[in-house]
């Protein structure tokens, strides 16, 4: 069964200050993750952590090459925001579960029903096929 987003969960994730690991955030200004991550940091007032294969810093924020490299004692992860294609999101969700993230947010066009079910079974909040920058008007951000 396909996941249906709960508007109350979306609202809570967007309004509760925390740390968002942005998987797929690179220095490429033409990618949607570049601007959306600025919205999350500057409009939503969240701490962001770039996660990309080379571990590059983005927007002046320290980057890591995987979620497991982020020091949990310094940066417990509240939301893992996934800007990877659907074929690659399953392992990202599994790693989010393993590192103790509280939620996963799959961006527009990103789907993996089996991985979403694993996240839910592990107690994570889940948002699928959505973008915080597009939800901002509804939430009042």
PDB file of C-alpha atoms in Angstrom:
ATOM      1  CA  UNK A   1       0.000   0.000   0.000  1.00  0.00           C
ATOM      2  CA  UNK A   2       1.370   3.407  -0.942  1.00  0.00           C
ATOM      3  CA  UNK A   3       2.283   5.757   1.869  1.00  0.00           C
ATOM      4  CA  UNK A   4       0.070   8.785   2.506  1.00  0.00           C
ATOM      5  CA  UNK A   5       1.729  11.755   4.153  1.00  0.00           C
ATOM      6  CA  UNK A   6       0.203  12.918   7.427  1.00  0.00           C
ATOM      7  CA  UNK A   7      -0.075  16.747   7.327  1.00  0.00           C
ATOM      8  CA  UNK A   8       0.439  16.854  11.108  1.00  0.00           C
ATOM      9  CA  UNK A   9       3.775  15.026  10.729  1.00  0.00           C
ATOM     10  CA  UNK A  10       4.849  17.376   7.927  1.00  0.00           C
ATOM     11  CA  UNK A  11       3.943  20.395  10.070  1.00  0.00           C
ATOM     12  CA  UNK A  12       5.770  19.043  13.140  1.00  0.00           C
ATOM     13  CA  UNK A  13       8.935  18.187  11.213  1.00  0.00           C
ATOM     14  CA  UNK A  14       9.000  21.623   9.605  1.00  0.00           C
ATOM     15  CA  UNK A  15       8.322  23.525  12.839  1.00  0.00           C
ATOM     16  CA  UNK A  16      10.410  21.574  15.370  1.00  0.00           C
ATOM     17  CA  UNK A  17      13.971  22.900  15.424  1.00  0.00           C
ATOM     18  CA  UNK A  18      16.517  20.201  14.764  1.00  0.00           C
ATOM     19  CA  UNK A  19      19.200  18.780  12.531  1.00  0.00           C
ATOM     20  CA  UNK A  20      18.475  17.810   8.943  1.00  0.00           C
ATOM     21  CA  UNK A  21      20.998  15.630   7.098  1.00  0.00           C
ATOM     22  CA  UNK A  22      20.551  16.496   3.416  1.00  0.00           C
ATOM     23  CA  UNK A  23      21.620  13.427   1.413  1.00  0.00           C
ATOM     24  CA  UNK A  24      22.597  14.345  -2.134  1.00  0.00           C
ATOM     25  CA  UNK A  25      23.443  17.980  -1.325  1.00  0.00           C
ATOM     26  CA  UNK A  26      26.399  19.095  -3.409  1.00  0.00           C
ATOM     27  CA  UNK A  27      27.909  22.396  -4.482  1.00  0.00           C
ATOM     28  CA  UNK A  28      26.082  22.116  -7.813  1.00  0.00           C
ATOM     29  CA  UNK A  29      23.837  25.193  -7.791  1.00  0.00           C
ATOM     30  CA  UNK A  30      21.655  23.725 -10.557  1.00  0.00           C
ATOM     31  CA  UNK A  31      20.443  20.848  -8.377  1.00  0.00           C
ATOM     32  CA  UNK A  32      17.255  21.366  -6.377  1.00  0.00           C
ATOM     33  CA  UNK A  33      18.956  20.233  -3.171  1.00  0.00           C
ATOM     34  CA  UNK A  34      21.127  23.342  -3.310  1.00  0.00           C
ATOM     35  CA  UNK A  35      18.245  25.825  -2.951  1.00  0.00           C
ATOM     36  CA  UNK A  36      15.965  23.630  -0.842  1.00  0.00           C
ATOM     37  CA  UNK A  37      18.727  23.151   1.727  1.00  0.00           C
ATOM     38  CA  UNK A  38      19.004  26.931   2.032  1.00  0.00           C
ATOM     39  CA  UNK A  39      15.251  27.082   2.655  1.00  0.00           C
ATOM     40  CA  UNK A  40      15.582  24.431   5.372  1.00  0.00           C
ATOM     41  CA  UNK A  41      18.482  26.260   7.006  1.00  0.00           C
ATOM     42  CA  UNK A  42      17.532  29.904   6.536  1.00  0.00           C
ATOM     43  CA  UNK A  43      13.710  29.908   6.471  1.00  0.00           C
ATOM     44  CA  UNK A  44      13.007  26.921   8.719  1.00  0.00           C
ATOM     45  CA  UNK A  45      16.005  27.685  11.003  1.00  0.00           C
ATOM     46  CA  UNK A  46      17.284  24.104  10.998  1.00  0.00           C
ATOM     47  CA  UNK A  47      20.866  22.968  11.269  1.00  0.00           C
ATOM     48  CA  UNK A  48      21.792  21.258   7.994  1.00  0.00           C
ATOM     49  CA  UNK A  49      24.474  18.686   7.331  1.00  0.00           C
ATOM     50  CA  UNK A  50      25.459  18.043   3.708  1.00  0.00           C
ATOM     51  CA  UNK A  51      25.872  14.359   2.835  1.00  0.00           C
ATOM     52  CA  UNK A  52      27.476  13.581  -0.529  1.00  0.00           C
ATOM     53  CA  UNK A  53      29.925  10.949  -1.784  1.00  0.00           C
ATOM     54  CA  UNK A  54      33.056  13.152  -1.659  1.00  0.00           C
ATOM     55  CA  UNK A  55      32.017  14.586   1.724  1.00  0.00           C
ATOM     56  CA  UNK A  56      32.167  18.143   0.382  1.00  0.00           C
ATOM     57  CA  UNK A  57      31.210  21.115   2.526  1.00  0.00           C
ATOM     58  CA  UNK A  58      28.234  23.073   1.150  1.00  0.00           C
ATOM     59  CA  UNK A  59      26.889  26.502   2.190  1.00  0.00           C
ATOM     60  CA  UNK A  60      29.756  26.725   4.688  1.00  0.00           C
ATOM     61  CA  UNK A  61      28.473  23.595   6.479  1.00  0.00           C
ATOM     62  CA  UNK A  62      30.722  20.594   7.169  1.00  0.00           C
ATOM     63  CA  UNK A  63      29.979  17.766   4.764  1.00  0.00           C
ATOM     64  CA  UNK A  64      30.153  14.008   5.239  1.00  0.00           C
ATOM     65  CA  UNK A  65      30.191  11.135   2.770  1.00  0.00           C
ATOM     66  CA  UNK A  66      27.613   9.063   4.690  1.00  0.00           C
ATOM     67  CA  UNK A  67      25.166   9.380   7.551  1.00  0.00           C
ATOM     68  CA  UNK A  68      27.267   7.040   9.682  1.00  0.00           C
ATOM     69  CA  UNK A  69      30.213   9.472   9.533  1.00  0.00           C
ATOM     70  CA  UNK A  70      28.232  12.256  11.213  1.00  0.00           C
ATOM     71  CA  UNK A  71      29.256  12.369  14.899  1.00  0.00           C
ATOM     72  CA  UNK A  72      26.001  11.437  16.669  1.00  0.00           C
ATOM     73  CA  UNK A  73      27.064  12.940  19.982  1.00  0.00           C
ATOM     74  CA  UNK A  74      27.558  16.324  18.325  1.00  0.00           C
ATOM     75  CA  UNK A  75      24.794  16.155  15.705  1.00  0.00           C
ATOM     76  CA  UNK A  76      21.928  13.774  16.473  1.00  0.00           C
ATOM     77  CA  UNK A  77      19.933  13.546  13.244  1.00  0.00           C
ATOM     78  CA  UNK A  78      16.287  14.497  13.371  1.00  0.00           C
ATOM     79  CA  UNK A  79      15.431  14.302   9.653  1.00  0.00           C
ATOM     80  CA  UNK A  80      17.211  12.647   6.737  1.00  0.00           C
ATOM     81  CA  UNK A  81      16.138  14.571   3.628  1.00  0.00           C
ATOM     82  CA  UNK A  82      16.738  12.349   0.584  1.00  0.00           C
ATOM     83  CA  UNK A  83      17.726  13.951  -2.729  1.00  0.00           C
ATOM     84  CA  UNK A  84      18.756  10.662  -4.332  1.00  0.00           C
ATOM     85  CA  UNK A  85      16.917   8.703  -6.990  1.00  0.00           C
ATOM     86  CA  UNK A  86      14.451   6.006  -6.048  1.00  0.00           C
ATOM     87  CA  UNK A  87      16.862   3.185  -6.908  1.00  0.00           C
ATOM     88  CA  UNK A  88      19.362   4.482  -4.316  1.00  0.00           C
ATOM     89  CA  UNK A  89      17.072   5.616  -1.493  1.00  0.00           C
ATOM     90  CA  UNK A  90      16.620   2.181   0.153  1.00  0.00           C
ATOM     91  CA  UNK A  91      20.169   1.994   1.507  1.00  0.00           C
ATOM     92  CA  UNK A  92      19.927   5.638   2.655  1.00  0.00           C
ATOM     93  CA  UNK A  93      16.790   4.817   4.631  1.00  0.00           C
ATOM     94  CA  UNK A  94      18.453   1.728   6.101  1.00  0.00           C
ATOM     95  CA  UNK A  95      21.399   3.878   7.193  1.00  0.00           C
ATOM     96  CA  UNK A  96      18.996   6.475   8.645  1.00  0.00           C
ATOM     97  CA  UNK A  97      17.434   3.729  10.744  1.00  0.00           C
ATOM     98  CA  UNK A  98      20.869   2.460  11.815  1.00  0.00           C
ATOM     99  CA  UNK A  99      22.094   5.888  12.972  1.00  0.00           C
ATOM    100  CA  UNK A 100      18.937   6.592  14.945  1.00  0.00           C
ATOM    101  CA  UNK A 101      17.382   9.311  12.796  1.00  0.00           C
ATOM    102  CA  UNK A 102      13.871  10.287  13.841  1.00  0.00           C
ATOM    103  CA  UNK A 103      12.432  10.825  10.355  1.00  0.00           C
ATOM    104  CA  UNK A 104      13.066  10.391   6.648  1.00  0.00           C
ATOM    105  CA  UNK A 105      11.817  12.823   4.012  1.00  0.00           C
ATOM    106  CA  UNK A 106      11.813  11.599   0.411  1.00  0.00           C
ATOM    107  CA  UNK A 107      11.851  14.457  -2.046  1.00  0.00           C
ATOM    108  CA  UNK A 108       9.582  14.882  -5.047  1.00  0.00           C
ATOM    109  CA  UNK A 109       9.688  11.863  -7.323  1.00  0.00           C
ATOM    110  CA  UNK A 110      11.512   9.632  -4.819  1.00  0.00           C
ATOM    111  CA  UNK A 111       9.685   6.383  -3.972  1.00  0.00           C
ATOM    112  CA  UNK A 112      10.590   3.054  -2.372  1.00  0.00           C
ATOM    113  CA  UNK A 113       7.605   1.387  -0.715  1.00  0.00           C
ATOM    114  CA  UNK A 114       9.628  -1.404   0.911  1.00  0.00           C
ATOM    115  CA  UNK A 115      12.150   1.035   2.426  1.00  0.00           C
ATOM    116  CA  UNK A 116       9.332   3.295   3.631  1.00  0.00           C
ATOM    117  CA  UNK A 117       7.745   0.314   5.389  1.00  0.00           C
ATOM    118  CA  UNK A 118      11.106  -0.518   7.031  1.00  0.00           C
ATOM    119  CA  UNK A 119      11.360   3.073   8.274  1.00  0.00           C
ATOM    120  CA  UNK A 120       7.833   3.006   9.675  1.00  0.00           C
ATOM    121  CA  UNK A 121       8.451  -0.367  11.347  1.00  0.00           C
ATOM    122  CA  UNK A 122      11.544   1.154  12.985  1.00  0.00           C
ATOM    123  CA  UNK A 123       9.414   4.004  14.371  1.00  0.00           C
ATOM    124  CA  UNK A 124      10.573   6.787  12.068  1.00  0.00           C
ATOM    125  CA  UNK A 125       8.267   9.495  10.797  1.00  0.00           C
ATOM    126  CA  UNK A 126       8.054   9.355   7.001  1.00  0.00           C
ATOM    127  CA  UNK A 127       7.251  11.930   4.321  1.00  0.00           C
ATOM    128  CA  UNK A 128       7.253  10.816   0.676  1.00  0.00           C
ATOM    129  CA  UNK A 129       7.202  12.693  -2.637  1.00  0.00           C
ATOM    130  CA  UNK A 130       7.215  16.110  -0.999  1.00  0.00           C
ATOM    131  CA  UNK A 131       9.459  19.143  -0.617  1.00  0.00           C
ATOM    132  CA  UNK A 132       9.720  21.384   2.450  1.00  0.00           C
ATOM    133  CA  UNK A 133      10.116  24.448   0.237  1.00  0.00           C
ATOM    134  CA  UNK A 134       6.789  23.630  -1.431  1.00  0.00           C
ATOM    135  CA  UNK A 135       5.121  22.860   1.898  1.00  0.00           C
ATOM    136  CA  UNK A 136       6.346  26.118   3.445  1.00  0.00           C
ATOM    137  CA  UNK A 137       3.399  28.216   2.261  1.00  0.00           C
ATOM    138  CA  UNK A 138       0.935  25.757   3.816  1.00  0.00           C
ATOM    139  CA  UNK A 139       2.797  25.617   7.109  1.00  0.00           C
ATOM    140  CA  UNK A 140       3.297  29.378   7.156  1.00  0.00           C
ATOM    141  CA  UNK A 141       7.072  29.435   6.845  1.00  0.00           C
TER     142      UNK A 141
END
